[in-house]
mmCIF file of C-alpha atoms in Angstrom:
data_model
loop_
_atom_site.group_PDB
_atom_site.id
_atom_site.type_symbol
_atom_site.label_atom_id
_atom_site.label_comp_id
_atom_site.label_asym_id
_atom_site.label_seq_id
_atom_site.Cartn_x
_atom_site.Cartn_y
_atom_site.Cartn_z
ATOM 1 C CA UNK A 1 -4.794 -3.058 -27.721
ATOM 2 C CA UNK A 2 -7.112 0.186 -28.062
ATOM 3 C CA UNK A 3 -4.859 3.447 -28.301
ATOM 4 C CA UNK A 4 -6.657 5.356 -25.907
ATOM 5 C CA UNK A 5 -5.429 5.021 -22.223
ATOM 6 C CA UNK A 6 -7.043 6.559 -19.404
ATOM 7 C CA UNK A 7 -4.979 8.702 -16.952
ATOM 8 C CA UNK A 8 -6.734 8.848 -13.414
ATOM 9 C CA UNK A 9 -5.376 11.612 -11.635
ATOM 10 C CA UNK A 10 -5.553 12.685 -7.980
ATOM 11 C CA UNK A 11 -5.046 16.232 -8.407
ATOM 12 C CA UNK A 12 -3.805 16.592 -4.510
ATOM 13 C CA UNK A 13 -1.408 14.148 -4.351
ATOM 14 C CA UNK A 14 1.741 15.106 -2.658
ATOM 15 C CA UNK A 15 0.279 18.568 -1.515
ATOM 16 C CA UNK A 16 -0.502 19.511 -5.069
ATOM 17 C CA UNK A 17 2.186 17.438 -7.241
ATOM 18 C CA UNK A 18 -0.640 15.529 -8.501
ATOM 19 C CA UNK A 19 -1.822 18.091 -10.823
ATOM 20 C CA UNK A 20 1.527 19.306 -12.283
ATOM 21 C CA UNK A 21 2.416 15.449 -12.551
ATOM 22 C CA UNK A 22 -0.095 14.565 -14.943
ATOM 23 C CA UNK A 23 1.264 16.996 -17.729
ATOM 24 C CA UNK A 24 4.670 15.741 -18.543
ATOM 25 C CA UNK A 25 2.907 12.119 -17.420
ATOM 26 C CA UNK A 26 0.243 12.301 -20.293
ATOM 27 C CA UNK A 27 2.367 14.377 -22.680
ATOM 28 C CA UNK A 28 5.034 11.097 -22.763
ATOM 29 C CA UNK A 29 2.055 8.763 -23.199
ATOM 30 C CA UNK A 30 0.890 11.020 -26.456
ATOM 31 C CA UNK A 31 4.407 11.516 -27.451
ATOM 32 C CA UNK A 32 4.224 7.785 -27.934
ATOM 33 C CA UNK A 33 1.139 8.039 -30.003
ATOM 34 C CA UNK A 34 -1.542 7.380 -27.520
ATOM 35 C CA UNK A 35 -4.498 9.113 -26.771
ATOM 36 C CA UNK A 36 -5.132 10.085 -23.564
ATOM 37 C CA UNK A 37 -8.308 10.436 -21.754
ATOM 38 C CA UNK A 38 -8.289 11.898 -18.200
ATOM 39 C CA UNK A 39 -10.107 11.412 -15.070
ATOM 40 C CA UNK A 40 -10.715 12.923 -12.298
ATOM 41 C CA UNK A 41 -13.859 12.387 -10.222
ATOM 42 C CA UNK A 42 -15.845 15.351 -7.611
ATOM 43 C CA UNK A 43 -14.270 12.358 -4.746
ATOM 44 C CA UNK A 44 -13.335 9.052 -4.405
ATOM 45 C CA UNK A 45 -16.718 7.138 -5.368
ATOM 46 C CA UNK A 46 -17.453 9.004 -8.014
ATOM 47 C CA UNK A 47 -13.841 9.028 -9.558
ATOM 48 C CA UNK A 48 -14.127 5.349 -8.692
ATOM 49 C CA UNK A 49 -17.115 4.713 -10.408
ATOM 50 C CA UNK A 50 -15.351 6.650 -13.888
ATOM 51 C CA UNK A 51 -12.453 4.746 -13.769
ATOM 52 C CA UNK A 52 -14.660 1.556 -13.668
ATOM 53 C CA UNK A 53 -16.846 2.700 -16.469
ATOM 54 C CA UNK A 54 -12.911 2.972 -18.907
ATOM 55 C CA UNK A 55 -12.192 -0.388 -17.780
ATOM 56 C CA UNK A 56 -15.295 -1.637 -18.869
ATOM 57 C CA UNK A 57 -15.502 0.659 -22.142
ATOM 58 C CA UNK A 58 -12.180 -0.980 -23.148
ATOM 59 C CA UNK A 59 -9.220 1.498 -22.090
ATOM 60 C CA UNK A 60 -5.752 -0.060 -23.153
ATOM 61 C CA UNK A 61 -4.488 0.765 -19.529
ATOM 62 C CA UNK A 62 -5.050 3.042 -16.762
ATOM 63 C CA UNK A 63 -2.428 5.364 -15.466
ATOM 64 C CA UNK A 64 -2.755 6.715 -11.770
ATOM 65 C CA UNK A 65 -0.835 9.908 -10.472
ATOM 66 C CA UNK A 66 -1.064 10.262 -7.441
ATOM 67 C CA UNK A 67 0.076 8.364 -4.443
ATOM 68 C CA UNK A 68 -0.739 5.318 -2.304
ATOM 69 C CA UNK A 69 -3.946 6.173 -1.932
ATOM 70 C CA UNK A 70 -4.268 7.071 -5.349
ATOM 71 C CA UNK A 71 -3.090 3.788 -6.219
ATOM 72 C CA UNK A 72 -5.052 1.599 -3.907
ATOM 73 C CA UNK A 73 -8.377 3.214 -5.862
ATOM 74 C CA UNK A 74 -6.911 2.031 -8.855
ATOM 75 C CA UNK A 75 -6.613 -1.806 -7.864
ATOM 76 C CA UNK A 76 -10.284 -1.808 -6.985
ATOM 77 C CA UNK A 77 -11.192 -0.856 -10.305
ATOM 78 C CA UNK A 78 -8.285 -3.199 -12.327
ATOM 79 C CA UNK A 79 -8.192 -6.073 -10.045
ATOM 80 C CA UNK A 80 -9.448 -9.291 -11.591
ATOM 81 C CA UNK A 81 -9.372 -7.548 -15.228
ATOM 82 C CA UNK A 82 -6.685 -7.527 -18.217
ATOM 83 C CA UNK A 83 -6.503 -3.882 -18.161
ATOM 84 C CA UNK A 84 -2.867 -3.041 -17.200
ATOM 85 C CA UNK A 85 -2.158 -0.504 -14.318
ATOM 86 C CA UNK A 86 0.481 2.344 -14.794
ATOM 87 C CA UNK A 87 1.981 3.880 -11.874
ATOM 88 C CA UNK A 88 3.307 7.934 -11.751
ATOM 89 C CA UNK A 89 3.964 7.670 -8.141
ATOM 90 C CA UNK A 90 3.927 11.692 -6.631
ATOM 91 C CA UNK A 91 2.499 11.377 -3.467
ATOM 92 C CA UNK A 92 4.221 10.995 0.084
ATOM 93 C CA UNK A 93 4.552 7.545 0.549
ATOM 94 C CA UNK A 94 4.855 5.731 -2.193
ATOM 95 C CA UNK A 95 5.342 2.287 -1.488
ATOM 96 C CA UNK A 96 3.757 0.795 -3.884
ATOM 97 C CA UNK A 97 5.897 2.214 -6.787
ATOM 98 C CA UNK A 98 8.915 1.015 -4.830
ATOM 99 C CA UNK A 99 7.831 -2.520 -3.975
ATOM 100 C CA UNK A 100 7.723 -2.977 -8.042
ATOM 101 C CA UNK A 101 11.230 -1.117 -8.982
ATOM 102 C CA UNK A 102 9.200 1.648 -10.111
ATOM 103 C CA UNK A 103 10.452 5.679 -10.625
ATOM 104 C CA UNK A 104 9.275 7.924 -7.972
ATOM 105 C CA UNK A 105 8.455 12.054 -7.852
ATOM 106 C CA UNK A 106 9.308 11.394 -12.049
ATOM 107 C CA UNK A 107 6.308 11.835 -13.914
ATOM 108 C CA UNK A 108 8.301 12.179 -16.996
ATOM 109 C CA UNK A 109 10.331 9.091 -16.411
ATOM 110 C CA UNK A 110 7.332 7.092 -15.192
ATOM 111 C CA UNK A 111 5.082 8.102 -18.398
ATOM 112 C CA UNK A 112 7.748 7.631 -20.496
ATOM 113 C CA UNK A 113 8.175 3.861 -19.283
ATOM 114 C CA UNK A 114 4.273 3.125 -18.939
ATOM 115 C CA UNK A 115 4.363 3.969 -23.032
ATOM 116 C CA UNK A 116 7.141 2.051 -23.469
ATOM 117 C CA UNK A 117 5.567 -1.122 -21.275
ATOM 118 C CA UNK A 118 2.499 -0.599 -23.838
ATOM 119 C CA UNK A 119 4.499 -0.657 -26.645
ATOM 120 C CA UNK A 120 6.845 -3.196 -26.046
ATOM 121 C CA UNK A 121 4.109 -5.314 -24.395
ATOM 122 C CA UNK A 122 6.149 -5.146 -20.856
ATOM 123 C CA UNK A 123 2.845 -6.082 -18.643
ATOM 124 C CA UNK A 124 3.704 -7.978 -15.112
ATOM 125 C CA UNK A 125 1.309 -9.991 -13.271
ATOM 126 C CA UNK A 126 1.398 -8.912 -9.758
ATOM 127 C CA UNK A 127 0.115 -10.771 -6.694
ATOM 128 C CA UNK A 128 -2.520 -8.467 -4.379
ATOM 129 C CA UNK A 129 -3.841 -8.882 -1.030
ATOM 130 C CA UNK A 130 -7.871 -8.959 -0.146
ATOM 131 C CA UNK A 131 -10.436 -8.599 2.584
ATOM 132 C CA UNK A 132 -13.728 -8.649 1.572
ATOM 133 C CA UNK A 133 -14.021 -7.222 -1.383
ATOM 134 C CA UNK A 134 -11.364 -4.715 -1.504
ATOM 135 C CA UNK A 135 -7.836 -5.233 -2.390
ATOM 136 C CA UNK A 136 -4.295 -4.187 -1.309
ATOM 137 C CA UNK A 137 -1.147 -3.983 -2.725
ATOM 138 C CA UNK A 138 1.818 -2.862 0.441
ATOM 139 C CA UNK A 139 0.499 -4.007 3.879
ATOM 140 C CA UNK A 140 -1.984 -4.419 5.941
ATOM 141 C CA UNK A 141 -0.953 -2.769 9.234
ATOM 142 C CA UNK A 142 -2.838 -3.542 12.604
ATOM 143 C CA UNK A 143 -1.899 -2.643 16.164
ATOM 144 C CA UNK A 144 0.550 0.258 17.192
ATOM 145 C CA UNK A 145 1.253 1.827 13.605
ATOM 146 C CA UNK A 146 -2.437 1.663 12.851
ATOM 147 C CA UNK A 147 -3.440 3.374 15.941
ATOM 148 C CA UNK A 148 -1.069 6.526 15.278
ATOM 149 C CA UNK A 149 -2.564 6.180 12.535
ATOM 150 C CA UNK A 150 -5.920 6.602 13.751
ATOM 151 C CA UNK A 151 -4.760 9.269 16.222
ATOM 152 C CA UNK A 152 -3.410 11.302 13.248
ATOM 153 C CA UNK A 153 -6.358 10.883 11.062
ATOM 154 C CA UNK A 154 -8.349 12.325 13.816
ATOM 155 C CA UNK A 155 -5.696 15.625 14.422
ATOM 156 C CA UNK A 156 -6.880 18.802 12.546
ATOM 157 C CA UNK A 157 -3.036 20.665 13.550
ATOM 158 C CA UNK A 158 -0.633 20.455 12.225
ATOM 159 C CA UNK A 159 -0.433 18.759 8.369
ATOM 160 C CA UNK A 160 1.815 17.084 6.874
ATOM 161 C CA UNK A 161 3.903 13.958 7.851
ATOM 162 C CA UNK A 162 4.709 15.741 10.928
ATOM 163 C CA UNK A 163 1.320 15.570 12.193
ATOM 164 C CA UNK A 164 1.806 11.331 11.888
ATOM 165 C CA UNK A 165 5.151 11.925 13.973
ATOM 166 C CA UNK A 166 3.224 13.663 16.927
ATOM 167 C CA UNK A 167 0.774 10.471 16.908
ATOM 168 C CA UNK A 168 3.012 8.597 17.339
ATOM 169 C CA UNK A 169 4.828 10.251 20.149
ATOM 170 C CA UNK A 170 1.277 10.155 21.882
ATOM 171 C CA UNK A 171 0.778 6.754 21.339
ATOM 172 C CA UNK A 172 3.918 5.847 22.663
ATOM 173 C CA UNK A 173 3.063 7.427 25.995
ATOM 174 C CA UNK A 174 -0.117 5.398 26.153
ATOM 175 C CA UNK A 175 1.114 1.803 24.866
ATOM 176 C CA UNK A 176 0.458 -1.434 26.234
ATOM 177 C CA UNK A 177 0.831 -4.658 24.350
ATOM 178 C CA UNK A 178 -2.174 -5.844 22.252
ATOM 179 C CA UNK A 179 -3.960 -9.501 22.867
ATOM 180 C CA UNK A 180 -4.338 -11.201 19.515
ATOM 181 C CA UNK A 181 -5.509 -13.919 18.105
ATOM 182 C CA UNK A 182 -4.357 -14.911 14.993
ATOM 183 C CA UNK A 183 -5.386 -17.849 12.244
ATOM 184 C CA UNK A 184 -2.524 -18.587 9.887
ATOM 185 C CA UNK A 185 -3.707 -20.654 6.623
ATOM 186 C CA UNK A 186 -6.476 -21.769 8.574
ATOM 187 C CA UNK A 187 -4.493 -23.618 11.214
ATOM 188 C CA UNK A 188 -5.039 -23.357 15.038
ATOM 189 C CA UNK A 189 -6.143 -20.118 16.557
ATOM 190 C CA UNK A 190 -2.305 -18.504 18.290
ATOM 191 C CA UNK A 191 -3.403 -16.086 21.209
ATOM 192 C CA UNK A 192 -0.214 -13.900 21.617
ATOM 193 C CA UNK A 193 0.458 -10.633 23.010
ATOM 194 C CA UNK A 194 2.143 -8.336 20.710
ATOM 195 C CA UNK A 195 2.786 -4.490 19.534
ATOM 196 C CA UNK A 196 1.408 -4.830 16.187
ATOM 197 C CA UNK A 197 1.178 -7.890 13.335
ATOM 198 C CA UNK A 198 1.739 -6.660 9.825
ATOM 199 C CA UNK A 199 0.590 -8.162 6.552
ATOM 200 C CA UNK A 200 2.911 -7.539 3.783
ATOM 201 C CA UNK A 201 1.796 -8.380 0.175
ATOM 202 C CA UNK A 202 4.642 -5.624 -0.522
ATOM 203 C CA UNK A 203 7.806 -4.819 1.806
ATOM 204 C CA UNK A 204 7.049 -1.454 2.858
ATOM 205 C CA UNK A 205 4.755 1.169 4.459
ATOM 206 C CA UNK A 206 4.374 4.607 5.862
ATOM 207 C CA UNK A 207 6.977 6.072 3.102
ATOM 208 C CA UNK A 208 10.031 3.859 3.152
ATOM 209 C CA UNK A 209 9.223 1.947 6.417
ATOM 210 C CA UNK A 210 10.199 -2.179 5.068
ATOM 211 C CA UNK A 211 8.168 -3.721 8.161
ATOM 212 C CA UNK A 212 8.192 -6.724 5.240
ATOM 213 C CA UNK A 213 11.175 -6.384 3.752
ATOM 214 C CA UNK A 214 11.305 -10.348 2.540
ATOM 215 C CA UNK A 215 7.938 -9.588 0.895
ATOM 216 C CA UNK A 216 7.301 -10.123 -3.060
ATOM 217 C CA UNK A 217 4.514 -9.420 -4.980
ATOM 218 C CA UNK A 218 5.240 -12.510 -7.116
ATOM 219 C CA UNK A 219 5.282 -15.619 -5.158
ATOM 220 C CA UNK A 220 1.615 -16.161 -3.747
ATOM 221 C CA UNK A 221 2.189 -15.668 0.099
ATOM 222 C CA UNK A 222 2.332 -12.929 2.332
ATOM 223 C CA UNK A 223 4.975 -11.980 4.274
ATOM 224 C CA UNK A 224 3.604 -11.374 8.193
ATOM 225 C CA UNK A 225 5.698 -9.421 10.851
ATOM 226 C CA UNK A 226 4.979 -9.658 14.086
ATOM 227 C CA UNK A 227 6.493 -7.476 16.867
ATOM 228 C CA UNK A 228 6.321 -9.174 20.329
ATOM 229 C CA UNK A 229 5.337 -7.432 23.546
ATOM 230 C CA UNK A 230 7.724 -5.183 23.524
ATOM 231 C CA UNK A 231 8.246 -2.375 26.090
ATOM 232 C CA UNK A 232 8.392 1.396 25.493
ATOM 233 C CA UNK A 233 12.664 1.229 25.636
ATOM 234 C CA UNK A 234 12.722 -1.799 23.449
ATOM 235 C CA UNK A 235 10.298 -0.293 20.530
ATOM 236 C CA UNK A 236 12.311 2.551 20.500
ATOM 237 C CA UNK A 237 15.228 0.869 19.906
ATOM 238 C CA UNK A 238 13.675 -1.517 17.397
ATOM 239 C CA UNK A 239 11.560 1.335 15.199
ATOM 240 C CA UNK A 240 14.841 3.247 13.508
ATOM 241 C CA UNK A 241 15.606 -0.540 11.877
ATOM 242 C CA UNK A 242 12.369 -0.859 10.428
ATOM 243 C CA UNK A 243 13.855 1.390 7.381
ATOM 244 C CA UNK A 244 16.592 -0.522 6.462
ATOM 245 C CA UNK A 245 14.520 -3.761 7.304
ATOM 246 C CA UNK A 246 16.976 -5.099 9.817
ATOM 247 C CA UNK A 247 14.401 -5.321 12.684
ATOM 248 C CA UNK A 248 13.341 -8.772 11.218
ATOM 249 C CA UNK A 249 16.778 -10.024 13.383
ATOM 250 C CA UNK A 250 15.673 -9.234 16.894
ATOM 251 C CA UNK A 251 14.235 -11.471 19.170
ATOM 252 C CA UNK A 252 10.882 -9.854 19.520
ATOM 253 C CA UNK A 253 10.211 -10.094 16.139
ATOM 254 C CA UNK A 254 9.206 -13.024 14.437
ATOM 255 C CA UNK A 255 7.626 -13.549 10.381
ATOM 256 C CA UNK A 256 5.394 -16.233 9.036
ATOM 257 C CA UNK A 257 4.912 -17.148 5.179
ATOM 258 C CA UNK A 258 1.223 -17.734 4.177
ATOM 259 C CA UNK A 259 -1.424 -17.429 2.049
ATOM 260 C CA UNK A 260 -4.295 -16.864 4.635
ATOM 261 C CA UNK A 261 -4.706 -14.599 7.640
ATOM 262 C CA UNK A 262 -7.223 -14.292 10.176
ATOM 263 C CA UNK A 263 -6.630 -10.937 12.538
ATOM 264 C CA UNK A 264 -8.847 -10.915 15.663
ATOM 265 C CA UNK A 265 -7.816 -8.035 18.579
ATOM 266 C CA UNK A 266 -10.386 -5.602 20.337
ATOM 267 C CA UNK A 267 -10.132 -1.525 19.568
ATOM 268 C CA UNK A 268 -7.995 -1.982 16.361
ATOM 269 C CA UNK A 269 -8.656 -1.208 12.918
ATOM 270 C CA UNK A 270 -6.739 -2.681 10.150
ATOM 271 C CA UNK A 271 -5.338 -0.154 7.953
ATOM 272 C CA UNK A 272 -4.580 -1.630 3.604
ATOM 273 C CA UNK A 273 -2.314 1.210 1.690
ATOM 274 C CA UNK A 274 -2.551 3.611 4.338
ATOM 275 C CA UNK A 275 -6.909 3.486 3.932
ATOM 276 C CA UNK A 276 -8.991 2.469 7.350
ATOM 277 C CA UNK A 277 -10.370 -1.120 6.436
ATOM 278 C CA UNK A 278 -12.294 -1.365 9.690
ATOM 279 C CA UNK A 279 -12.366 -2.769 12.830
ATOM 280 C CA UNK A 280 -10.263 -5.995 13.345
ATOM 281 C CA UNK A 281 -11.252 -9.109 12.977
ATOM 282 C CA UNK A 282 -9.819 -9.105 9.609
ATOM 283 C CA UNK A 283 -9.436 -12.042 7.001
ATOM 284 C CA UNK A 284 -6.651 -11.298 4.190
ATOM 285 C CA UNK A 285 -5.960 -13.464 1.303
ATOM 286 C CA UNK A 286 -3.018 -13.402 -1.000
ATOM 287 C CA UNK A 287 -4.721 -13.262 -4.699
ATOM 288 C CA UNK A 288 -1.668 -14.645 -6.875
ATOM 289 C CA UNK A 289 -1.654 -12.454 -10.641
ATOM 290 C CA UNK A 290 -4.247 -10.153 -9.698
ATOM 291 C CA UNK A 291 -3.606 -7.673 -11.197
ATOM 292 C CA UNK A 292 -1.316 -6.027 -14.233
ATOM 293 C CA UNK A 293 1.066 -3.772 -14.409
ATOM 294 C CA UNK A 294 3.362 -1.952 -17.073
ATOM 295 C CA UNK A 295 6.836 -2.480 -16.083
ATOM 296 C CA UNK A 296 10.522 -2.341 -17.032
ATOM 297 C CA UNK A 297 12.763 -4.952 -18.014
ATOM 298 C CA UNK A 298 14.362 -6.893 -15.519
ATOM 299 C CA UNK A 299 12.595 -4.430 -12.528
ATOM 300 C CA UNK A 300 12.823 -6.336 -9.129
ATOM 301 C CA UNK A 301 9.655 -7.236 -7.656
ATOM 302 C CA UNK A 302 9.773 -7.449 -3.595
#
């Protein structure tokens, strides 16, 4: 394996952690006796399109700092390749790092392990979701929680996670069930009528919310939630369990196992990692191995 990794760095990350993460990141990877080789990119195609040209010029590994986001550009460059991901997770959400065991707001710690994965040849294989052409690695949300979404993304006031929390209040006041119809592993077309349907390659979403919490990024299958037609009184009730994952137990929840999903609803877009995807209807796959990624001993994967 070449010596020279590749740090891809979103210097915003986690309101400006992203660029002060990097440092103690890259300074444990040289510490180690790498050389390090960063990139950053004017936006996200063109930091894309570096990060692509590394992989292809032979980079021993990439390491992203940064968060979800951050992370979900990396997979469309390493997907499908035997260059090995490294994660310094410093954003707001990050799921990802916590599906795989992985530190979190620790650059130090997480450079320090991604040098010692390299060295010690600690590389995991780790199952990713796909639509099209681009890949995921949490969930794929679709109904209520990607319509706040969508309602947030459009709010210039205020910033933050807060702004999120007022979308949601609005989109509370304006709920109604959503028809679906869904395709599971090609089977018969279910029409159902539900609050949302999420996809989980990974347990978790939205910064600690485990709307998948049976999920691993191991076994081949995604785990899919679905939340029934609930009413306004009943969602609230259910939401505050979706962080512990205990919301799997009521009755208008139910999951499904699979390795296939077809997602068909009008005026929803499906949202992969926290990015838009596009309008529903949506066809995920479960990609087992796509990708690799420097990890500890013994880390828990789900």
């Amino acid at each position: 394996m070449t010596s020279e990794i590749t740090l891809f760095v979103n210097p915003t990350a986690g309101r400006g952690r992203g660029a002060h993460a990097a440092q103690p990141a890259a300074r444990a990877l040289r510490d180690a006796g790498f050389c390090v080789r960063t990139v950053l990119g004017e936006d996200a195609d063109d930091a894309l399109r570096r990060v692509r040209e590394a992989v292809a010029g032979g980079t021993g590994a990439v390491v992203a700092v940064g968060g979800d986001g951050m992370m979900s550009l990396a997979l469309q460059a390493l997907a499908g390749t035997r260059t090995p991901l490294g994660v310094v997770a410093v954003g707001t959400g990050n799921d990802f790092a916590h599906t795989l065991g992985l530190p979190v707001r620790d650059p130090a710690a997480a450079g320090k392990l991604a040098a010692e994965a390299l060295k010690g040849n600690r590389i995991r294989d780790v199952d990713l979701g796909r639509v099209g052409e681009r890949w995921f690695g949490t969930v794929l949300a679709s109904g209520f929680d990607s319509r706040v979404n969508d309602r947030g993304n459009r709010m210039r006031w205020p910033g933050g996670r807060f702004r999120y929390d007022l979308a949601m209040i609005a989109e509370l006041a304006a709920f109604k069930p959503i028809p679906y119809r869904i395709t599971l592993d090609g089977g018969e077309v279910r029409e159902i009528e539900a609050t949302l349907v999420a996809v989980g390659n990974g347990s978790s979403y939205g910064g600690g919310m485990r709307i998948c919490s049976g999920a691993r990024t191991d076994d081949g299958l995604f785990d899919v939630t679905v939340v029934g037609d609930c009413t306004r009184t009943t969602l609230l009730r259910v939401f505050p369990k979706v962080y512990r994952g205990t919301h799997l137990s009521h009755p208008k929840v139910s999951t499904h196992r699979v390795r296939t999903i077809t997602l068909q609803a009008d005026g929803v877009t499906g949202y992969a990692d926290g990015e838009p995807l596009g309008a529903l209807p949506l066809t995920a796959q479960c990609v087992p191995g796509a990708v690799r990624v420097l990890s500890p001993v013994l880390a828990p994967v789900n």
